[in-house]
């Protein structure tokens, strides 16, 4: 049984956007049995016991029979391999999935995260907001082209790389950016409708004692509350 | 023979900080034979031929006998496995290295990149600069603790994860941040002195027709020029 260290309490503003959801979704899609160890963002992450698991005091972390692994991207690849969705012998497929996990984390996520940070903090730097929006749109344009050819980011099969790409795209909801790209918009809807995601998000909202739907809110909706 | 798509021309401001250096350094450390295909940042990245290799028109990309792979983190892991520095059978070691490559790319790099972006663009948002500096320092504190116990980021062996951590730390040169952490400072110096890095950086400066030392400048030194 894999233990997934996830959140039990976070600020309302980030309900449904935390990184543990990536791991929970992947485990659910892959059919791996898991249990959630719920942490409070304010107290539990700073303990010495938790720093033994995560040098940076971050969520998520997994413990698989004593093997502790941090960083969501590494965890997703590990889980996919454990479940047999990628095999050690199929080097090219493994690195194709690794490549798209990394594209999500290091090519898509940084500008999206900072754009969110500027929106949430109501930064006065409108020039930076404009530049970041253009940067994000350039990325989505490339993805939109791919998604015109395939149902998922690599081909016709949903993989852990899609889990990561979709969690990035979810950050942009309501900002009028995803809406400009028809293939991206359809892909996001297609992935969010997957039963594994709906099940994980419902259980997460229950665990965090959040109202049903809190994790589905867009950034503007969150800021308006 | 592996072909590494790297830069042949970039703006002076980023000489020595481009992502192809990560791959070149790793290939050199791993003793893998390679050739560099040099690209001009302004013209070559936007061609359809290059977009076949990199959806986002990014550098680096490698071509290993027809297997084209993008994203520096994925490439480094692939090269380490090809050279036998990590083996498909040793799952835990492989994911420990994967974890630290991802920590460099998705936990260290984003705040460092944005801090650099704000410095270079001379953004007026000083509050954001202060917050990002604190964010970066929190990360370095965790690494400093680790580096008090080990010579390298995982243990006593230099791995491709160190290549990534060091390329992130190099972005902070001269900002007075690394200087606060004795173990990090010593680690950075220890890694930058490695013959493979020196060889790669010299060849890079030659290829870009940059003055010797241009790639070793700190951000404040670049801005002063």
PDB file of C-alpha atoms in Angstrom, chain A residues 93 146-159 162 190 194:
ATOM      1  CA  UNK A  93       8.461   5.387 -24.607  1.00  0.00           C
ATOM      2  CA  UNK A 146      -0.271  18.908 -31.139  1.00  0.00           C
ATOM      3  CA  UNK A 147      -3.754  18.460 -29.751  1.00  0.00           C
ATOM      4  CA  UNK A 148      -5.196  18.984 -33.203  1.00  0.00           C
ATOM      5  CA  UNK A 149      -3.509  15.708 -34.169  1.00  0.00           C
ATOM      6  CA  UNK A 150      -3.924  13.601 -31.026  1.00  0.00           C
ATOM      7  CA  UNK A 151      -6.487  13.203 -28.247  1.00  0.00           C
ATOM      8  CA  UNK A 152      -3.759  13.370 -25.591  1.00  0.00           C
ATOM      9  CA  UNK A 153      -0.443  15.142 -25.283  1.00  0.00           C
ATOM     10  CA  UNK A 154       1.713  12.277 -26.601  1.00  0.00           C
ATOM     11  CA  UNK A 155      -0.717  10.239 -28.727  1.00  0.00           C
ATOM     12  CA  UNK A 156      -4.104   8.534 -28.305  1.00  0.00           C
ATOM     13  CA  UNK A 157      -3.298   7.186 -24.836  1.00  0.00           C
ATOM     14  CA  UNK A 158      -3.806   9.133 -21.609  1.00  0.00           C
ATOM     15  CA  UNK A 159      -0.549   9.102 -19.601  1.00  0.00           C
ATOM     16  CA  UNK A 162      -1.464  14.455 -19.307  1.00  0.00           C
ATOM     17  CA  UNK A 190     -12.080  15.808 -21.979  1.00  0.00           C
ATOM     18  CA  UNK A 194     -12.453  11.483 -16.549  1.00  0.00           C
TER      19      UNK A 194
END
